[in-house]
Short mmCIF file of C-alpha atoms in Angstrom, two decimals:
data_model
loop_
_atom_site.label_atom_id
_atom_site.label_comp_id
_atom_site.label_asym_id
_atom_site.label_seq_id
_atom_site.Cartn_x
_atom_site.Cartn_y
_atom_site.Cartn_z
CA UNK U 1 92.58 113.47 61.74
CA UNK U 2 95.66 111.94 63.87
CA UNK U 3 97.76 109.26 61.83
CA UNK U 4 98.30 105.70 63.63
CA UNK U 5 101.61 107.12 65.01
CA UNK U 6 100.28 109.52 66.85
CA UNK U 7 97.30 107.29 68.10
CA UNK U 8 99.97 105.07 69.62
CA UNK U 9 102.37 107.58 70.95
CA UNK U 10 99.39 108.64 73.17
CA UNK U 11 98.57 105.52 74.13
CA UNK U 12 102.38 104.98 75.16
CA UNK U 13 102.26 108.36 76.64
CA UNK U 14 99.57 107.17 79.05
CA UNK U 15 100.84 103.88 79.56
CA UNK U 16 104.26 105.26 80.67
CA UNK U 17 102.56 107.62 83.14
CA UNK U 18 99.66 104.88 84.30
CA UNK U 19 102.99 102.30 85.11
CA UNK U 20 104.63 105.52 87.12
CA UNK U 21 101.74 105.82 88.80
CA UNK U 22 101.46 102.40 90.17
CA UNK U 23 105.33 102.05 90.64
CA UNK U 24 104.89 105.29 93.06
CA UNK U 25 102.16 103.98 94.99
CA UNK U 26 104.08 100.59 95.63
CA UNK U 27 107.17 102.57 96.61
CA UNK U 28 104.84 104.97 98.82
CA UNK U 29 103.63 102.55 100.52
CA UNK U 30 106.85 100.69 100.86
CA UNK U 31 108.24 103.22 102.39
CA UNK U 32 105.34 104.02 104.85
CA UNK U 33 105.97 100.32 106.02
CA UNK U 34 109.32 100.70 106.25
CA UNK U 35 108.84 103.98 108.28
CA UNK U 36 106.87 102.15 111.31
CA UNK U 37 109.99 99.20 110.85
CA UNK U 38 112.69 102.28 111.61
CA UNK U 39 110.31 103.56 114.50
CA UNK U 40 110.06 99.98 116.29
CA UNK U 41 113.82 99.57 115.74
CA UNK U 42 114.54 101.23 119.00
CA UNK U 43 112.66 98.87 120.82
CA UNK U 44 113.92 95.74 119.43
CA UNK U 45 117.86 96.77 119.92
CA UNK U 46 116.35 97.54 123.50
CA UNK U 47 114.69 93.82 124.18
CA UNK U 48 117.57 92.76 122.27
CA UNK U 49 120.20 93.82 124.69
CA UNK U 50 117.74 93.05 127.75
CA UNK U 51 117.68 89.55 126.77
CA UNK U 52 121.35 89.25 126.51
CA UNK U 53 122.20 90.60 129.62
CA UNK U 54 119.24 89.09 131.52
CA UNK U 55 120.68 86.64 134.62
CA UNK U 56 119.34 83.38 135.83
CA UNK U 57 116.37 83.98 138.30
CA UNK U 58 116.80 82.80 141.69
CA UNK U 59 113.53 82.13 142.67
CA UNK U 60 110.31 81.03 140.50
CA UNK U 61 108.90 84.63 139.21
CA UNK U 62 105.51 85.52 140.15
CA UNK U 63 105.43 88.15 137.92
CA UNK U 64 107.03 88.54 134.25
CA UNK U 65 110.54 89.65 135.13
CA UNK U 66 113.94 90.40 133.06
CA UNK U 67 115.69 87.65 134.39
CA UNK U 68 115.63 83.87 132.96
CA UNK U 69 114.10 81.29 134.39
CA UNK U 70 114.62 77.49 133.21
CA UNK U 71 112.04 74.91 133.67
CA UNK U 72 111.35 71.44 131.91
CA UNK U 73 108.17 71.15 129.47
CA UNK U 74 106.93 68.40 127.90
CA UNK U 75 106.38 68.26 124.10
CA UNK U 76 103.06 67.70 122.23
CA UNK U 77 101.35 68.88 118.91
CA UNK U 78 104.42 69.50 116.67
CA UNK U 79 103.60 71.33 113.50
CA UNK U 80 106.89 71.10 111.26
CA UNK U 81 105.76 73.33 108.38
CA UNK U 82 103.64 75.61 107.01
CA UNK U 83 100.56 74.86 105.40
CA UNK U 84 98.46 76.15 102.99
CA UNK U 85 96.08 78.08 105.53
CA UNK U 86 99.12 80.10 106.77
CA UNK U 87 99.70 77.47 109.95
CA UNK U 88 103.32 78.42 110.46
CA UNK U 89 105.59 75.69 112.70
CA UNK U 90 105.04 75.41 116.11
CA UNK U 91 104.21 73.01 119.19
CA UNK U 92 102.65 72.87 122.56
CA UNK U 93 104.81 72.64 125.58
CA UNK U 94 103.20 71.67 129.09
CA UNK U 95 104.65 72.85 132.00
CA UNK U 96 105.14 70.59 135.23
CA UNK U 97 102.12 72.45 136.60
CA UNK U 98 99.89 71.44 133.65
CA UNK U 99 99.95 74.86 132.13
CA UNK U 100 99.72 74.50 128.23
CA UNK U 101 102.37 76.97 125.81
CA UNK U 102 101.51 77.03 122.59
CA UNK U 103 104.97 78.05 121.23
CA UNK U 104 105.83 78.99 117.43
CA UNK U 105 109.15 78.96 115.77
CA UNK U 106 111.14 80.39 112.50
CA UNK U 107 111.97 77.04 111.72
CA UNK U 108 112.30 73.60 112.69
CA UNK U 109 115.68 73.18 113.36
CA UNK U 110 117.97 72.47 114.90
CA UNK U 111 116.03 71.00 118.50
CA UNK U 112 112.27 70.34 117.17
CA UNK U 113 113.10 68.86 114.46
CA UNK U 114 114.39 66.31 116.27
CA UNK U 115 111.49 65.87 118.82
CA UNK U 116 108.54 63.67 119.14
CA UNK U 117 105.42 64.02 121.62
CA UNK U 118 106.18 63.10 124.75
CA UNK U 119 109.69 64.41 124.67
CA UNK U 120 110.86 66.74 127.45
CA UNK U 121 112.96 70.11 126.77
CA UNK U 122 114.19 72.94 128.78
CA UNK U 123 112.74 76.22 128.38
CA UNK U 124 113.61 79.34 128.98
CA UNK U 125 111.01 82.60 130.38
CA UNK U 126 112.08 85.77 129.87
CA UNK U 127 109.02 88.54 130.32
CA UNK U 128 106.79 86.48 130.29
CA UNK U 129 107.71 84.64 127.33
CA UNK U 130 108.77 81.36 126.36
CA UNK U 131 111.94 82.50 124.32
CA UNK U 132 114.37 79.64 123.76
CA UNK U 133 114.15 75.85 124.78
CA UNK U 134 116.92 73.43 124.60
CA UNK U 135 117.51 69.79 124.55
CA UNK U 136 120.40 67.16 123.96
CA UNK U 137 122.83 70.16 123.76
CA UNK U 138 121.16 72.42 121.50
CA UNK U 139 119.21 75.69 121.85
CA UNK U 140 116.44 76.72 119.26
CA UNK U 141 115.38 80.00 119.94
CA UNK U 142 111.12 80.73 119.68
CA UNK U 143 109.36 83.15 117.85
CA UNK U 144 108.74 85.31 121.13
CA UNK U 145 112.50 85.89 121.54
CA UNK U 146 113.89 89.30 120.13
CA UNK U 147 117.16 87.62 119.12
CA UNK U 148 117.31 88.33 116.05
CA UNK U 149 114.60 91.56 115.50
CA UNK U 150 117.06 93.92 115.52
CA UNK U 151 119.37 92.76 112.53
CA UNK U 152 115.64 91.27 110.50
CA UNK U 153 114.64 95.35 110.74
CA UNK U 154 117.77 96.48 110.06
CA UNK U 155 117.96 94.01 106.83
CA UNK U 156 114.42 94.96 105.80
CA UNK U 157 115.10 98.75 105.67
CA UNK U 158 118.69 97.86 103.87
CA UNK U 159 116.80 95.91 101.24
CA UNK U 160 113.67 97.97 100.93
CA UNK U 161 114.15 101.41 101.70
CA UNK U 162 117.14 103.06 98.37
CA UNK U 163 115.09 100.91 96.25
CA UNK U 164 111.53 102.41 97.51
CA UNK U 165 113.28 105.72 97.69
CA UNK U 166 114.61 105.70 94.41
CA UNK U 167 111.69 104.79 92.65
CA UNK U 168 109.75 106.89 94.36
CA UNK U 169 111.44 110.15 93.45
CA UNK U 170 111.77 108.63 89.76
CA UNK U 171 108.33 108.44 89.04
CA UNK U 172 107.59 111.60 91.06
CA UNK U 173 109.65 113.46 88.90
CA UNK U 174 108.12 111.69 86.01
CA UNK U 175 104.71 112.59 86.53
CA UNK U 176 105.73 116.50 86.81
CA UNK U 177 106.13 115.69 83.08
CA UNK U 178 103.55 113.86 81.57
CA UNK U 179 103.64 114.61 78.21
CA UNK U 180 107.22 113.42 77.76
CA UNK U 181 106.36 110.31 76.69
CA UNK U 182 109.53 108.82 75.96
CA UNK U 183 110.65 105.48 77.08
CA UNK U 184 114.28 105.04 76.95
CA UNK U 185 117.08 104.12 79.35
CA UNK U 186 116.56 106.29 82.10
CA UNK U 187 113.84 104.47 83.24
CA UNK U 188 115.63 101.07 82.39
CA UNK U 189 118.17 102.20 84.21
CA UNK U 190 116.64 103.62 86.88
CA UNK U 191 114.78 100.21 87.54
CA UNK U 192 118.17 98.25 87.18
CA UNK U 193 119.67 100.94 89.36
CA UNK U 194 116.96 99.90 92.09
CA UNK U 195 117.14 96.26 91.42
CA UNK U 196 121.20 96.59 91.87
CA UNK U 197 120.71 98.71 95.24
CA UNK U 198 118.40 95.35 96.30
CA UNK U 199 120.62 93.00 95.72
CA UNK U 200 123.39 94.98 97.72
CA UNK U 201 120.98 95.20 100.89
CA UNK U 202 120.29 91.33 99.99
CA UNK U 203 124.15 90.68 100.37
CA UNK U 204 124.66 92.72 103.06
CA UNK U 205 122.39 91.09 105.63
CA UNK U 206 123.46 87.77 104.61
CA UNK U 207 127.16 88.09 105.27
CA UNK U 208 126.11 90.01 108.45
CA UNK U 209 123.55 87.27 110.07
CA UNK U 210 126.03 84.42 108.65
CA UNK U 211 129.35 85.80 110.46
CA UNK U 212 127.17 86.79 113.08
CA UNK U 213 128.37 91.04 112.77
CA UNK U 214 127.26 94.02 115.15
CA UNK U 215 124.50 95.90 113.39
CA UNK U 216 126.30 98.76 112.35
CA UNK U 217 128.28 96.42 110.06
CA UNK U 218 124.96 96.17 107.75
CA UNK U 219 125.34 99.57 106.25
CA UNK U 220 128.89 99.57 106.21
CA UNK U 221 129.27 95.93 103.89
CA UNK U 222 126.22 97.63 101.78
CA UNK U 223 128.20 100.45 101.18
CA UNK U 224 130.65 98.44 98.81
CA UNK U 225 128.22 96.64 96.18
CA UNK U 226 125.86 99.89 96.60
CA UNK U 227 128.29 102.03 95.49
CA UNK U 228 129.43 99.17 92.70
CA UNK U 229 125.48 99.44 91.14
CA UNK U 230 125.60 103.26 90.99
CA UNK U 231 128.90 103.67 89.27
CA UNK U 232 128.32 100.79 86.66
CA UNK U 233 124.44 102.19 86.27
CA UNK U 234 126.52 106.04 85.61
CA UNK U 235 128.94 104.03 83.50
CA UNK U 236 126.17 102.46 81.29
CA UNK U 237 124.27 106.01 81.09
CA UNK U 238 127.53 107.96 79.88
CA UNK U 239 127.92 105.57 76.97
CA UNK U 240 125.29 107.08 74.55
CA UNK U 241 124.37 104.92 71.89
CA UNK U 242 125.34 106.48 68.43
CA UNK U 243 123.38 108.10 66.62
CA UNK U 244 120.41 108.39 69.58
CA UNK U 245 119.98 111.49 70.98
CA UNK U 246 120.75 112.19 74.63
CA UNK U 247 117.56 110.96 76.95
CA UNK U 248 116.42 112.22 79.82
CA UNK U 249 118.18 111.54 83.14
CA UNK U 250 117.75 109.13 85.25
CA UNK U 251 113.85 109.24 85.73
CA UNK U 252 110.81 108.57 84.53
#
């Protein structure tokens, strides 16, 4: 007959293991998502740079083309937020020929914010697409211009991926073990370690977007507060508690 203590050190046992189970599956498919980001980066640096050195048109395009085309639209059906059924912000814009674009946005600043129906703005086609429009001297770019894919995908990876990774082969590692049932600081730290490596990616895409950096300068500012996390989470480890025997390293 098992005493209470070991009754509940099996059900801690399991718990540990169900909880690295579910953490692996998250990070799994985190990284599976973040795999099909990395393989559609290519693509946006490519629309990205086609945008930016696309030239004015110099006739009306027949046919989607690379080069821009301005022409005046008139504003109707502005939609300045987001509402509870997912309807994200966005207007309609009618050409001078009557033909209806029903354009969406990141956000409502800083030209539709400022615009009422009936208003008229320039847009701007590119492929197709209605990617910026402007009015009263400012530009607002749409949600069909790749402006700013590249450095989103690069940020998502940079905030995502060491964290998915890491967790990943944690728990992997910790269910090749499952009857060490101990819960100590490897884990702990292991999930502070990930937390740490988010916050770095979180920094490092805002100070990139804000100054407006190249994208290889992502990686490069990540670098610093990445490598801060992993020596303070190795500092932390190497500072044994007394009289606590040694745990496991840094997995689960």
């Amino acid at each position: 007959m098992s005493d209470g203590r070991t009754g509940y050190s099996r059900v801690g046992r399991y718990g540990s293991v169900a909880v690295a189970v579910i953490t692996l599956l998250c990070a799994v498919v985190g990284l599976v998502l973040l795999t099909l980001v990395s393989l559609e980066l290519p693509r946006a640096v490519e629309r990205d740079r086609a945008l930016k050195e696309a030239v004015a048109c110099r006739s009306v395009p027949r046919v989607p083309a690379d080069c821009l085309w301005r022409a005046p639209f008139t504003v109707s059906g502005i939609h300045l937020w987001s509402g509870r059924r997912g309807d994200g912000i966005h207007a309609t814009l009618t050409s001078k020929g009557g033909t209806a674009w029903h354009t969406e946005f990141r956000d409502d600043g800083p030209v539709l914010s400022g615009l009422r129906d009936g208003d008229r703005v320039t847009g701007t086609i590119w492929r197709g697409r209605l990617v910026r429009i402007s009015a009263g001297g400012a530009t607002q770019v749409t949600e069909a211009s790749p402006d700013t894919l590249p450095e989103s995908h690069i940020a998502m990876i940079l905030v995502c991926g060491p964290s998915c990774l890491l967790l990943a082969v944690a728990c992997a590692a910790r269910l090749r073990r499952p009857t060490e049932h101990r819960w100590r600081r490897g884990p702990k730290l292991t999930a502070a370690l990930a937390a740490g490596l988010t916050v770095a990616g979180v920094i490092a895409a805002v100070v990139a977007i804000e100054l407006d950096l190249p994208l290889w300068a992502m990686p490069a500012i990540w670098s610093a507060p990445a490598a801060l996390a992993i020596a303070l989470t190795i500092a932390i480890w190497r500072q044994e508690p007394e009289g606590e025997q040694r745990a496991e390293p840094l997995v689960f």
